[in-house]
Amino acid sequence: MLVINLIRGFCMALADSVPGVSGGTIAFLLGFYDQFIQSLDDLIRGGREKKINAVRFLIKIMIGWVIGFCAAVLVLTRVFESHIYAISSLFIGFIIFAIPYVAMEEKETIKRAKIWHLIFVIIGIAIVSAITYFNPVSGNGVSVDVDHLSFGLGIYVFFAAMIAISAMILPGISGSTLLLIFGLYVPVLGAVKEVLHLNFKYVPVLMIFGLGILTGIVLIIRLIRIALEKFRPQMIYLIIGLMIGSLYAIVMGPTTLDEPKAPMGIGTFSILFFIIGGAVIIGLQMLKKVMDKK
């Protein structure tokens, strides 16, 4: 199980590091989402034995995640802005192909759902669309610059991280998409890259970001676990709605860059990268079937 969990963590990191698909979605597709949430909750509130089992599981996931994230950061920061439309097309492929798999994974839950539960799809779409449409930093080139790291910007980074990690844990809109919406995606990845290159000026920014992540995990895990246990049909429809709504966020993503570009349109959409994104999701589903046989 060590290798399998390393692969799981690696795949989650690749999803978490790019706008489009959350690590939670990957965990959902690979069939270990409930175990992941349970382990995080046990780590925070469980007894001694549960904490030990949670640590054993999460360390394996985290090692794979760190490897995947570092690899992604070193590559993504170089190509993201220069190939934004191709990458956005890739993300759209991720989501379009992921939604049917999420529905298939939860077909028994959907069978138990009532017609009125469909309103949660609309709520999910509305949440992401509203965040994107009313985004106050879109196109303003917000930047995390340690030379101008004010108290207000620090608070902004903290709460953005707290919200983003909630999205990374919850299948649906990715935390990276939220960071993109908040205008912090490129700056945060850039800060991580600088620290990996031993430029420690960016450590304060990442510490603030890390504290926001830890706070978000503590606050959201119990809520997600209870919601999935008691209101699973509603949660599944909400997740699907969040995923559909994130398509709009990705289309508008180029407007949040340091040098804003036009929203993605038919002329800038890449069918090749869209297909590649779909192939990745299909490959992950095949990987899940292999893991289920082990």
PDB file of C-alpha atoms in Angstrom:
ATOM      1  CA  MET A   1       0.000   0.000   0.000  1.00  0.00           C
ATOM      2  CA  LEU A   2       2.998   2.325   0.384  1.00  0.00           C
ATOM      3  CA  VAL A   3       3.511   2.738  -3.364  1.00  0.00           C
ATOM      4  CA  ILE A   4      -0.224   3.091  -3.976  1.00  0.00           C
ATOM      5  CA  ASN A   5      -0.562   5.835  -1.357  1.00  0.00           C
ATOM      6  CA  LEU A   6       2.511   7.626  -2.729  1.00  0.00           C
ATOM      7  CA  ILE A   7       0.868   7.600  -6.169  1.00  0.00           C
ATOM      8  CA  ARG A   8      -2.374   8.853  -4.636  1.00  0.00           C
ATOM      9  CA  GLY A   9      -0.577  11.757  -2.954  1.00  0.00           C
ATOM     10  CA  PHE A  10       1.376  12.545  -6.110  1.00  0.00           C
ATOM     11  CA  CYS A  11      -1.818  12.710  -8.185  1.00  0.00           C
ATOM     12  CA  MET A  12      -3.510  14.903  -5.562  1.00  0.00           C
ATOM     13  CA  ALA A  13      -0.567  17.324  -5.658  1.00  0.00           C
ATOM     14  CA  LEU A  14      -0.708  17.641  -9.429  1.00  0.00           C
ATOM     15  CA  ALA A  15      -4.408  18.505  -9.135  1.00  0.00           C
ATOM     16  CA  ASP A  16      -3.904  20.893  -6.203  1.00  0.00           C
ATOM     17  CA  SER A  17      -1.116  22.757  -7.992  1.00  0.00           C
ATOM     18  CA  VAL A  18      -3.177  23.675 -11.050  1.00  0.00           C
ATOM     19  CA  PRO A  19      -6.555  25.421 -11.320  1.00  0.00           C
ATOM     20  CA  GLY A  20      -9.289  23.067 -12.461  1.00  0.00           C
ATOM     21  CA  VAL A  21      -9.449  19.838 -10.470  1.00  0.00           C
ATOM     22  CA  SER A  22      -9.066  19.711  -6.705  1.00  0.00           C
ATOM     23  CA  GLY A  23      -7.040  17.137  -4.844  1.00  0.00           C
ATOM     24  CA  GLY A  24     -10.327  16.147  -3.247  1.00  0.00           C
ATOM     25  CA  THR A  25     -11.728  15.304  -6.673  1.00  0.00           C
ATOM     26  CA  ILE A  26      -8.731  13.069  -7.395  1.00  0.00           C
ATOM     27  CA  ALA A  27      -9.149  11.360  -4.019  1.00  0.00           C
ATOM     28  CA  PHE A  28     -12.810  10.888  -4.892  1.00  0.00           C
ATOM     29  CA  LEU A  29     -12.013   9.428  -8.319  1.00  0.00           C
ATOM     30  CA  LEU A  30      -9.344   7.087  -6.910  1.00  0.00           C
ATOM     31  CA  GLY A  31     -11.725   5.827  -4.240  1.00  0.00           C
ATOM     32  CA  PHE A  32     -10.036   6.905  -0.998  1.00  0.00           C
ATOM     33  CA  TYR A  33     -11.787  10.208  -0.272  1.00  0.00           C
ATOM     34  CA  ASP A  34     -13.781   8.978   2.736  1.00  0.00           C
ATOM     35  CA  GLN A  35     -10.634   7.402   4.225  1.00  0.00           C
ATOM     36  CA  PHE A  36      -8.752  10.664   3.619  1.00  0.00           C
ATOM     37  CA  ILE A  37     -11.391  12.775   5.404  1.00  0.00           C
ATOM     38  CA  GLN A  38     -11.695  10.215   8.209  1.00  0.00           C
ATOM     39  CA  SER A  39      -7.921  10.248   8.753  1.00  0.00           C
ATOM     40  CA  LEU A  40      -7.737  14.042   8.877  1.00  0.00           C
ATOM     41  CA  ASP A  41     -10.598  14.143  11.364  1.00  0.00           C
ATOM     42  CA  ASP A  42      -9.037  11.388  13.519  1.00  0.00           C
ATOM     43  CA  LEU A  43      -5.723  13.248  13.481  1.00  0.00           C
ATOM     44  CA  ILE A  44      -7.420  16.308  14.942  1.00  0.00           C
ATOM     45  CA  ARG A  45      -9.977  14.771  17.291  1.00  0.00           C
ATOM     46  CA  GLY A  46      -9.436  11.004  17.453  1.00  0.00           C
ATOM     47  CA  GLY A  47      -8.065   8.873  20.289  1.00  0.00           C
ATOM     48  CA  ARG A  48      -4.462   7.676  20.501  1.00  0.00           C
ATOM     49  CA  GLU A  49      -4.932   4.586  18.316  1.00  0.00           C
ATOM     50  CA  LYS A  50      -6.912   6.483  15.698  1.00  0.00           C
ATOM     51  CA  LYS A  51      -4.283   9.221  15.619  1.00  0.00           C
ATOM     52  CA  ILE A  52      -1.527   6.669  15.041  1.00  0.00           C
ATOM     53  CA  ASN A  53      -3.411   5.004  12.161  1.00  0.00           C
ATOM     54  CA  ALA A  54      -4.227   8.417  10.683  1.00  0.00           C
ATOM     55  CA  VAL A  55      -0.582   9.523  10.842  1.00  0.00           C
ATOM     56  CA  ARG A  56       0.584   6.324   9.126  1.00  0.00           C
ATOM     57  CA  PHE A  57      -1.862   6.821   6.283  1.00  0.00           C
ATOM     58  CA  LEU A  58      -1.425  10.578   5.891  1.00  0.00           C
ATOM     59  CA  ILE A  59       2.390  10.482   5.952  1.00  0.00           C
ATOM     60  CA  LYS A  60       2.378   8.186   2.905  1.00  0.00           C
ATOM     61  CA  ILE A  61      -0.068  10.496   1.135  1.00  0.00           C
ATOM     62  CA  MET A  62       1.935  13.581   2.152  1.00  0.00           C
ATOM     63  CA  ILE A  63       5.273  12.238   0.878  1.00  0.00           C
ATOM     64  CA  GLY A  64       3.745  11.632  -2.540  1.00  0.00           C
ATOM     65  CA  TRP A  65       2.013  15.026  -2.368  1.00  0.00           C
ATOM     66  CA  VAL A  66       5.235  16.926  -1.588  1.00  0.00           C
ATOM     67  CA  ILE A  67       7.101  15.197  -4.433  1.00  0.00           C
ATOM     68  CA  GLY A  68       4.304  15.940  -6.880  1.00  0.00           C
ATOM     69  CA  PHE A  69       3.828  19.537  -5.750  1.00  0.00           C
ATOM     70  CA  CYS A  70       7.536  20.432  -5.927  1.00  0.00           C
ATOM     71  CA  ALA A  71       7.785  18.900  -9.383  1.00  0.00           C
ATOM     72  CA  ALA A  72       4.681  20.786 -10.507  1.00  0.00           C
ATOM     73  CA  VAL A  73       5.858  24.128  -9.106  1.00  0.00           C
ATOM     74  CA  LEU A  74       9.241  23.950 -10.793  1.00  0.00           C
ATOM     75  CA  VAL A  75       7.535  23.402 -14.156  1.00  0.00           C
ATOM     76  CA  LEU A  76       4.219  25.260 -13.895  1.00  0.00           C
ATOM     77  CA  THR A  77       5.554  28.688 -12.972  1.00  0.00           C
ATOM     78  CA  ARG A  78       7.493  28.740 -16.241  1.00  0.00           C
ATOM     79  CA  VAL A  79       4.647  27.839 -18.548  1.00  0.00           C
ATOM     80  CA  PHE A  80       1.480  29.061 -16.842  1.00  0.00           C
ATOM     81  CA  GLU A  81       1.354  32.665 -18.022  1.00  0.00           C
ATOM     82  CA  SER A  82       2.890  32.035 -21.449  1.00  0.00           C
ATOM     83  CA  HIS A  83       0.491  29.169 -22.255  1.00  0.00           C
ATOM     84  CA  ILE A  84      -2.550  30.173 -20.220  1.00  0.00           C
ATOM     85  CA  TYR A  85      -5.124  29.271 -22.891  1.00  0.00           C
ATOM     86  CA  ALA A  86      -3.684  25.818 -23.560  1.00  0.00           C
ATOM     87  CA  ILE A  87      -3.521  25.074 -19.840  1.00  0.00           C
ATOM     88  CA  SER A  88      -7.046  26.423 -19.317  1.00  0.00           C
ATOM     89  CA  SER A  89      -8.256  24.087 -22.071  1.00  0.00           C
ATOM     90  CA  LEU A  90      -6.538  21.237 -20.245  1.00  0.00           C
ATOM     91  CA  PHE A  91      -8.345  22.157 -17.029  1.00  0.00           C
ATOM     92  CA  ILE A  92     -11.691  22.256 -18.805  1.00  0.00           C
ATOM     93  CA  GLY A  93     -10.963  18.769 -20.128  1.00  0.00           C
ATOM     94  CA  PHE A  94     -10.271  17.644 -16.576  1.00  0.00           C
ATOM     95  CA  ILE A  95     -13.616  18.873 -15.325  1.00  0.00           C
ATOM     96  CA  ILE A  96     -15.835  17.889 -18.257  1.00  0.00           C
ATOM     97  CA  PHE A  97     -14.555  14.317 -18.105  1.00  0.00           C
ATOM     98  CA  ALA A  98     -14.453  14.163 -14.295  1.00  0.00           C
ATOM     99  CA  ILE A  99     -18.115  15.056 -13.724  1.00  0.00           C
ATOM    100  CA  PRO A 100     -19.525  11.813 -15.240  1.00  0.00           C
ATOM    101  CA  TYR A 101     -17.073   9.750 -13.185  1.00  0.00           C
ATOM    102  CA  VAL A 102     -18.129  11.498  -9.983  1.00  0.00           C
ATOM    103  CA  ALA A 103     -21.756  10.745 -10.868  1.00  0.00           C
ATOM    104  CA  MET A 104     -20.936   7.090 -11.601  1.00  0.00           C
ATOM    105  CA  GLU A 105     -18.978   6.698  -8.363  1.00  0.00           C
ATOM    106  CA  GLU A 106     -22.026   7.943  -6.453  1.00  0.00           C
ATOM    107  CA  LYS A 107     -24.758   6.341  -8.527  1.00  0.00           C
ATOM    108  CA  GLU A 108     -26.307   4.627  -5.495  1.00  0.00           C
ATOM    109  CA  THR A 109     -26.391   7.941  -3.640  1.00  0.00           C
ATOM    110  CA  ILE A 110     -27.956   9.659  -6.641  1.00  0.00           C
ATOM    111  CA  LYS A 111     -30.615   6.924  -6.824  1.00  0.00           C
ATOM    112  CA  ARG A 112     -31.632   7.804  -3.252  1.00  0.00           C
ATOM    113  CA  ALA A 113     -31.717  11.521  -3.987  1.00  0.00           C
ATOM    114  CA  LYS A 114     -34.940  13.465  -4.367  1.00  0.00           C
ATOM    115  CA  ILE A 115     -35.779  15.807  -7.228  1.00  0.00           C
ATOM    116  CA  TRP A 116     -35.503  18.883  -5.014  1.00  0.00           C
ATOM    117  CA  HIS A 117     -31.883  17.974  -4.249  1.00  0.00           C
ATOM    118  CA  LEU A 118     -31.030  19.189  -7.743  1.00  0.00           C
ATOM    119  CA  ILE A 119     -31.215  22.722  -6.368  1.00  0.00           C
ATOM    120  CA  PHE A 120     -27.815  22.045  -4.801  1.00  0.00           C
ATOM    121  CA  VAL A 121     -26.337  21.798  -8.302  1.00  0.00           C
ATOM    122  CA  ILE A 122     -27.616  25.301  -8.974  1.00  0.00           C
ATOM    123  CA  ILE A 123     -26.288  26.500  -5.613  1.00  0.00           C
ATOM    124  CA  GLY A 124     -22.842  25.095  -6.415  1.00  0.00           C
ATOM    125  CA  ILE A 125     -22.785  26.765  -9.827  1.00  0.00           C
ATOM    126  CA  ALA A 126     -23.985  30.040  -8.313  1.00  0.00           C
ATOM    127  CA  ILE A 127     -21.310  30.040  -5.586  1.00  0.00           C
ATOM    128  CA  VAL A 128     -18.388  29.689  -7.997  1.00  0.00           C
ATOM    129  CA  SER A 129     -19.880  31.989 -10.618  1.00  0.00           C
ATOM    130  CA  ALA A 130     -20.542  34.706  -8.033  1.00  0.00           C
ATOM    131  CA  ILE A 131     -17.027  34.483  -6.589  1.00  0.00           C
ATOM    132  CA  THR A 132     -15.597  34.765 -10.082  1.00  0.00           C
ATOM    133  CA  TYR A 133     -17.902  37.519 -11.346  1.00  0.00           C
ATOM    134  CA  PHE A 134     -17.578  39.739  -8.286  1.00  0.00           C
ATOM    135  CA  ASN A 135     -13.879  39.023  -7.816  1.00  0.00           C
ATOM    136  CA  PRO A 136     -12.394  42.370  -6.702  1.00  0.00           C
ATOM    137  CA  VAL A 137      -8.813  41.503  -7.707  1.00  0.00           C
ATOM    138  CA  SER A 138      -9.493  40.254 -11.221  1.00  0.00           C
ATOM    139  CA  GLY A 139      -7.207  42.047 -13.605  1.00  0.00           C
ATOM    140  CA  ASN A 140      -5.633  44.238 -10.911  1.00  0.00           C
ATOM    141  CA  GLY A 141      -2.377  42.330 -10.787  1.00  0.00           C
ATOM    142  CA  VAL A 142      -2.469  41.633  -7.044  1.00  0.00           C
ATOM    143  CA  SER A 143       0.980  40.396  -6.070  1.00  0.00           C
ATOM    144  CA  VAL A 144       2.514  38.900  -2.962  1.00  0.00           C
ATOM    145  CA  ASP A 145       5.730  40.914  -2.793  1.00  0.00           C
ATOM    146  CA  VAL A 146       7.722  40.574   0.438  1.00  0.00           C
ATOM    147  CA  ASP A 147       9.075  44.092  -0.011  1.00  0.00           C
ATOM    148  CA  HIS A 148       5.504  45.397   0.277  1.00  0.00           C
ATOM    149  CA  LEU A 149       3.983  42.748   2.574  1.00  0.00           C
ATOM    150  CA  SER A 150       1.556  44.829   4.601  1.00  0.00           C
ATOM    151  CA  PHE A 151      -0.631  43.702   7.488  1.00  0.00           C
ATOM    152  CA  GLY A 152      -3.697  43.875   5.252  1.00  0.00           C
ATOM    153  CA  LEU A 153      -2.100  41.760   2.537  1.00  0.00           C
ATOM    154  CA  GLY A 154      -1.012  39.239   5.155  1.00  0.00           C
ATOM    155  CA  ILE A 155      -4.613  38.919   6.389  1.00  0.00           C
ATOM    156  CA  TYR A 156      -5.765  38.570   2.781  1.00  0.00           C
ATOM    157  CA  VAL A 157      -3.260  35.747   2.133  1.00  0.00           C
ATOM    158  CA  PHE A 158      -4.284  34.011   5.386  1.00  0.00           C
ATOM    159  CA  PHE A 159      -7.996  33.935   4.576  1.00  0.00           C
ATOM    160  CA  ALA A 160      -7.389  33.063   0.915  1.00  0.00           C
ATOM    161  CA  ALA A 161      -5.339  30.042   2.052  1.00  0.00           C
ATOM    162  CA  MET A 162      -8.033  29.029   4.542  1.00  0.00           C
ATOM    163  CA  ILE A 163     -10.712  29.111   1.844  1.00  0.00           C
ATOM    164  CA  ALA A 164      -8.474  27.484  -0.766  1.00  0.00           C
ATOM    165  CA  ILE A 165      -7.614  24.477   1.408  1.00  0.00           C
ATOM    166  CA  SER A 166     -11.325  23.978   2.035  1.00  0.00           C
ATOM    167  CA  ALA A 167     -11.803  23.717  -1.720  1.00  0.00           C
ATOM    168  CA  MET A 168      -8.804  21.390  -2.095  1.00  0.00           C
ATOM    169  CA  ILE A 169     -10.332  19.023   0.472  1.00  0.00           C
ATOM    170  CA  LEU A 170     -13.867  19.252  -0.908  1.00  0.00           C
ATOM    171  CA  PRO A 171     -14.309  17.603  -4.319  1.00  0.00           C
ATOM    172  CA  GLY A 172     -15.373  20.261  -6.776  1.00  0.00           C
ATOM    173  CA  ILE A 173     -13.768  23.628  -7.393  1.00  0.00           C
ATOM    174  CA  SER A 174     -10.019  23.441  -6.798  1.00  0.00           C
ATOM    175  CA  GLY A 175      -8.152  25.521  -4.255  1.00  0.00           C
ATOM    176  CA  SER A 176      -5.853  26.619  -7.051  1.00  0.00           C
ATOM    177  CA  THR A 177      -8.841  27.930  -8.971  1.00  0.00           C
ATOM    178  CA  LEU A 178      -9.803  29.978  -5.922  1.00  0.00           C
ATOM    179  CA  LEU A 179      -6.242  31.269  -5.630  1.00  0.00           C
ATOM    180  CA  LEU A 180      -6.473  32.171  -9.310  1.00  0.00           C
ATOM    181  CA  ILE A 181      -9.717  34.025  -8.630  1.00  0.00           C
ATOM    182  CA  PHE A 182      -8.159  35.807  -5.637  1.00  0.00           C
ATOM    183  CA  GLY A 183      -5.179  36.827  -7.777  1.00  0.00           C
ATOM    184  CA  LEU A 184      -2.718  34.833  -5.641  1.00  0.00           C
ATOM    185  CA  TYR A 185      -2.058  31.713  -7.711  1.00  0.00           C
ATOM    186  CA  VAL A 186       1.035  32.886  -9.603  1.00  0.00           C
ATOM    187  CA  PRO A 187       2.494  34.857  -6.634  1.00  0.00           C
ATOM    188  CA  VAL A 188       2.163  31.913  -4.225  1.00  0.00           C
ATOM    189  CA  LEU A 189       3.639  29.423  -6.690  1.00  0.00           C
ATOM    190  CA  GLY A 190       6.413  31.918  -7.363  1.00  0.00           C
ATOM    191  CA  ALA A 191       7.112  32.211  -3.630  1.00  0.00           C
ATOM    192  CA  VAL A 192       7.311  28.428  -3.283  1.00  0.00           C
ATOM    193  CA  LYS A 193       9.680  28.256  -6.245  1.00  0.00           C
ATOM    194  CA  GLU A 194      11.927  30.949  -4.747  1.00  0.00           C
ATOM    195  CA  VAL A 195      12.161  29.085  -1.438  1.00  0.00           C
ATOM    196  CA  LEU A 196      13.000  25.864  -3.293  1.00  0.00           C
ATOM    197  CA  HIS A 197      15.833  27.873  -4.860  1.00  0.00           C
ATOM    198  CA  LEU A 198      16.914  28.874  -1.311  1.00  0.00           C
ATOM    199  CA  ASN A 199      15.622  32.446  -1.527  1.00  0.00           C
ATOM    200  CA  PHE A 200      14.254  32.670   2.023  1.00  0.00           C
ATOM    201  CA  LYS A 201      12.838  36.187   1.656  1.00  0.00           C
ATOM    202  CA  TYR A 202       9.529  34.557   0.776  1.00  0.00           C
ATOM    203  CA  VAL A 203       9.348  32.392   3.920  1.00  0.00           C
ATOM    204  CA  PRO A 204       7.126  34.884   5.858  1.00  0.00           C
ATOM    205  CA  VAL A 205       4.550  34.827   3.068  1.00  0.00           C
ATOM    206  CA  LEU A 206       4.514  31.046   2.984  1.00  0.00           C
ATOM    207  CA  MET A 207       4.281  30.850   6.786  1.00  0.00           C
ATOM    208  CA  ILE A 208       1.167  33.035   6.709  1.00  0.00           C
ATOM    209  CA  PHE A 209      -0.203  30.914   3.887  1.00  0.00           C
ATOM    210  CA  GLY A 210       0.564  27.725   5.844  1.00  0.00           C
ATOM    211  CA  LEU A 211      -1.196  29.009   8.961  1.00  0.00           C
ATOM    212  CA  GLY A 212      -4.246  29.748   6.841  1.00  0.00           C
ATOM    213  CA  ILE A 213      -4.149  26.190   5.488  1.00  0.00           C
ATOM    214  CA  LEU A 214      -3.933  24.647   8.963  1.00  0.00           C
ATOM    215  CA  THR A 215      -6.784  26.824  10.219  1.00  0.00           C
ATOM    216  CA  GLY A 216      -8.933  25.864   7.245  1.00  0.00           C
ATOM    217  CA  ILE A 217      -8.297  22.144   7.796  1.00  0.00           C
ATOM    218  CA  VAL A 218      -9.249  22.322  11.479  1.00  0.00           C
ATOM    219  CA  LEU A 219     -12.437  24.249  10.737  1.00  0.00           C
ATOM    220  CA  ILE A 220     -13.669  22.402   7.650  1.00  0.00           C
ATOM    221  CA  ILE A 221     -12.868  18.704   8.157  1.00  0.00           C
ATOM    222  CA  ARG A 222     -15.487  17.936  10.811  1.00  0.00           C
ATOM    223  CA  LEU A 223     -18.117  19.881   8.860  1.00  0.00           C
ATOM    224  CA  ILE A 224     -17.387  17.980   5.632  1.00  0.00           C
ATOM    225  CA  ARG A 225     -17.404  14.611   7.390  1.00  0.00           C
ATOM    226  CA  ILE A 226     -20.754  15.244   9.063  1.00  0.00           C
ATOM    227  CA  ALA A 227     -22.271  16.624   5.860  1.00  0.00           C
ATOM    228  CA  LEU A 228     -21.131  13.589   3.835  1.00  0.00           C
ATOM    229  CA  GLU A 229     -22.528  11.201   6.440  1.00  0.00           C
ATOM    230  CA  LYS A 230     -25.897  12.875   7.023  1.00  0.00           C
ATOM    231  CA  PHE A 231     -26.561  14.773   3.785  1.00  0.00           C
ATOM    232  CA  ARG A 232     -24.636  12.825   1.158  1.00  0.00           C
ATOM    233  CA  PRO A 233     -27.096  13.282  -1.782  1.00  0.00           C
ATOM    234  CA  GLN A 234     -27.157  17.044  -1.252  1.00  0.00           C
ATOM    235  CA  MET A 235     -23.370  17.139  -0.943  1.00  0.00           C
ATOM    236  CA  ILE A 236     -22.826  15.137  -4.133  1.00  0.00           C
ATOM    237  CA  TYR A 237     -25.098  17.467  -6.094  1.00  0.00           C
ATOM    238  CA  LEU A 238     -23.360  20.481  -4.551  1.00  0.00           C
ATOM    239  CA  ILE A 239     -19.982  19.057  -5.569  1.00  0.00           C
ATOM    240  CA  ILE A 240     -21.178  18.554  -9.139  1.00  0.00           C
ATOM    241  CA  GLY A 241     -22.492  22.127  -9.174  1.00  0.00           C
ATOM    242  CA  LEU A 242     -19.155  23.459  -7.917  1.00  0.00           C
ATOM    243  CA  MET A 243     -17.363  21.562 -10.677  1.00  0.00           C
ATOM    244  CA  ILE A 244     -19.683  22.923 -13.359  1.00  0.00           C
ATOM    245  CA  GLY A 245     -19.334  26.451 -12.001  1.00  0.00           C
ATOM    246  CA  SER A 246     -15.551  26.200 -12.019  1.00  0.00           C
ATOM    247  CA  LEU A 247     -15.687  26.045 -15.825  1.00  0.00           C
ATOM    248  CA  TYR A 248     -16.664  29.721 -15.790  1.00  0.00           C
ATOM    249  CA  ALA A 249     -13.842  30.468 -13.348  1.00  0.00           C
ATOM    250  CA  ILE A 250     -11.310  28.836 -15.672  1.00  0.00           C
ATOM    251  CA  VAL A 251     -12.616  30.726 -18.716  1.00  0.00           C
ATOM    252  CA  MET A 252     -12.148  33.993 -16.789  1.00  0.00           C
ATOM    253  CA  GLY A 253      -8.807  32.876 -15.337  1.00  0.00           C
ATOM    254  CA  PRO A 254      -6.597  34.814 -17.784  1.00  0.00           C
ATOM    255  CA  THR A 255      -8.065  38.092 -16.489  1.00  0.00           C
ATOM    256  CA  THR A 256      -6.484  37.490 -13.063  1.00  0.00           C
ATOM    257  CA  LEU A 257      -2.869  37.288 -14.273  1.00  0.00           C
ATOM    258  CA  ASP A 258      -0.267  39.939 -13.386  1.00  0.00           C
ATOM    259  CA  GLU A 259      -0.614  41.058 -17.004  1.00  0.00           C
ATOM    260  CA  PRO A 260      -4.335  40.451 -17.620  1.00  0.00           C
ATOM    261  CA  LYS A 261      -5.413  38.751 -20.811  1.00  0.00           C
ATOM    262  CA  ALA A 262      -8.813  38.381 -22.409  1.00  0.00           C
ATOM    263  CA  PRO A 263     -11.085  35.596 -21.153  1.00  0.00           C
ATOM    264  CA  MET A 264     -10.690  32.367 -23.063  1.00  0.00           C
ATOM    265  CA  GLY A 265     -12.909  32.146 -26.122  1.00  0.00           C
ATOM    266  CA  ILE A 266     -13.524  29.758 -28.995  1.00  0.00           C
ATOM    267  CA  GLY A 267     -10.523  31.136 -30.867  1.00  0.00           C
ATOM    268  CA  THR A 268      -8.128  30.549 -27.959  1.00  0.00           C
ATOM    269  CA  PHE A 269      -9.589  27.210 -26.880  1.00  0.00           C
ATOM    270  CA  SER A 270      -7.286  24.242 -27.599  1.00  0.00           C
ATOM    271  CA  ILE A 271      -9.101  21.029 -28.492  1.00  0.00           C
ATOM    272  CA  LEU A 272      -5.802  19.112 -28.248  1.00  0.00           C
ATOM    273  CA  PHE A 273      -5.208  20.064 -24.625  1.00  0.00           C
ATOM    274  CA  PHE A 274      -8.886  19.511 -23.858  1.00  0.00           C
ATOM    275  CA  ILE A 275      -8.538  15.924 -25.099  1.00  0.00           C
ATOM    276  CA  ILE A 276      -5.314  15.483 -23.116  1.00  0.00           C
ATOM    277  CA  GLY A 277      -7.144  16.613 -19.979  1.00  0.00           C
ATOM    278  CA  GLY A 278      -9.872  14.061 -20.630  1.00  0.00           C
ATOM    279  CA  ALA A 279      -7.281  11.348 -21.225  1.00  0.00           C
ATOM    280  CA  VAL A 280      -5.682  12.110 -17.850  1.00  0.00           C
ATOM    281  CA  ILE A 281      -9.019  11.681 -16.055  1.00  0.00           C
ATOM    282  CA  ILE A 282      -9.708   8.421 -17.918  1.00  0.00           C
ATOM    283  CA  GLY A 283      -6.217   7.247 -16.966  1.00  0.00           C
ATOM    284  CA  LEU A 284      -6.841   8.051 -13.298  1.00  0.00           C
ATOM    285  CA  GLN A 285     -10.070   6.069 -13.399  1.00  0.00           C
ATOM    286  CA  MET A 286      -8.215   3.114 -14.885  1.00  0.00           C
ATOM    287  CA  LEU A 287      -5.612   3.473 -12.130  1.00  0.00           C
ATOM    288  CA  LYS A 288      -8.398   3.326  -9.567  1.00  0.00           C
ATOM    289  CA  LYS A 289      -9.664   0.039 -11.028  1.00  0.00           C
ATOM    290  CA  VAL A 290      -6.147  -1.405 -10.776  1.00  0.00           C
ATOM    291  CA  MET A 291      -5.907  -0.258  -7.150  1.00  0.00           C
ATOM    292  CA  ASP A 292      -9.295  -1.774  -6.331  1.00  0.00           C
ATOM    293  CA  LYS A 293      -8.009  -5.182  -7.433  1.00  0.00           C
ATOM    294  CA  LYS A 294      -5.032  -5.007  -5.063  1.00  0.00           C
TER     295      LYS A 294
END
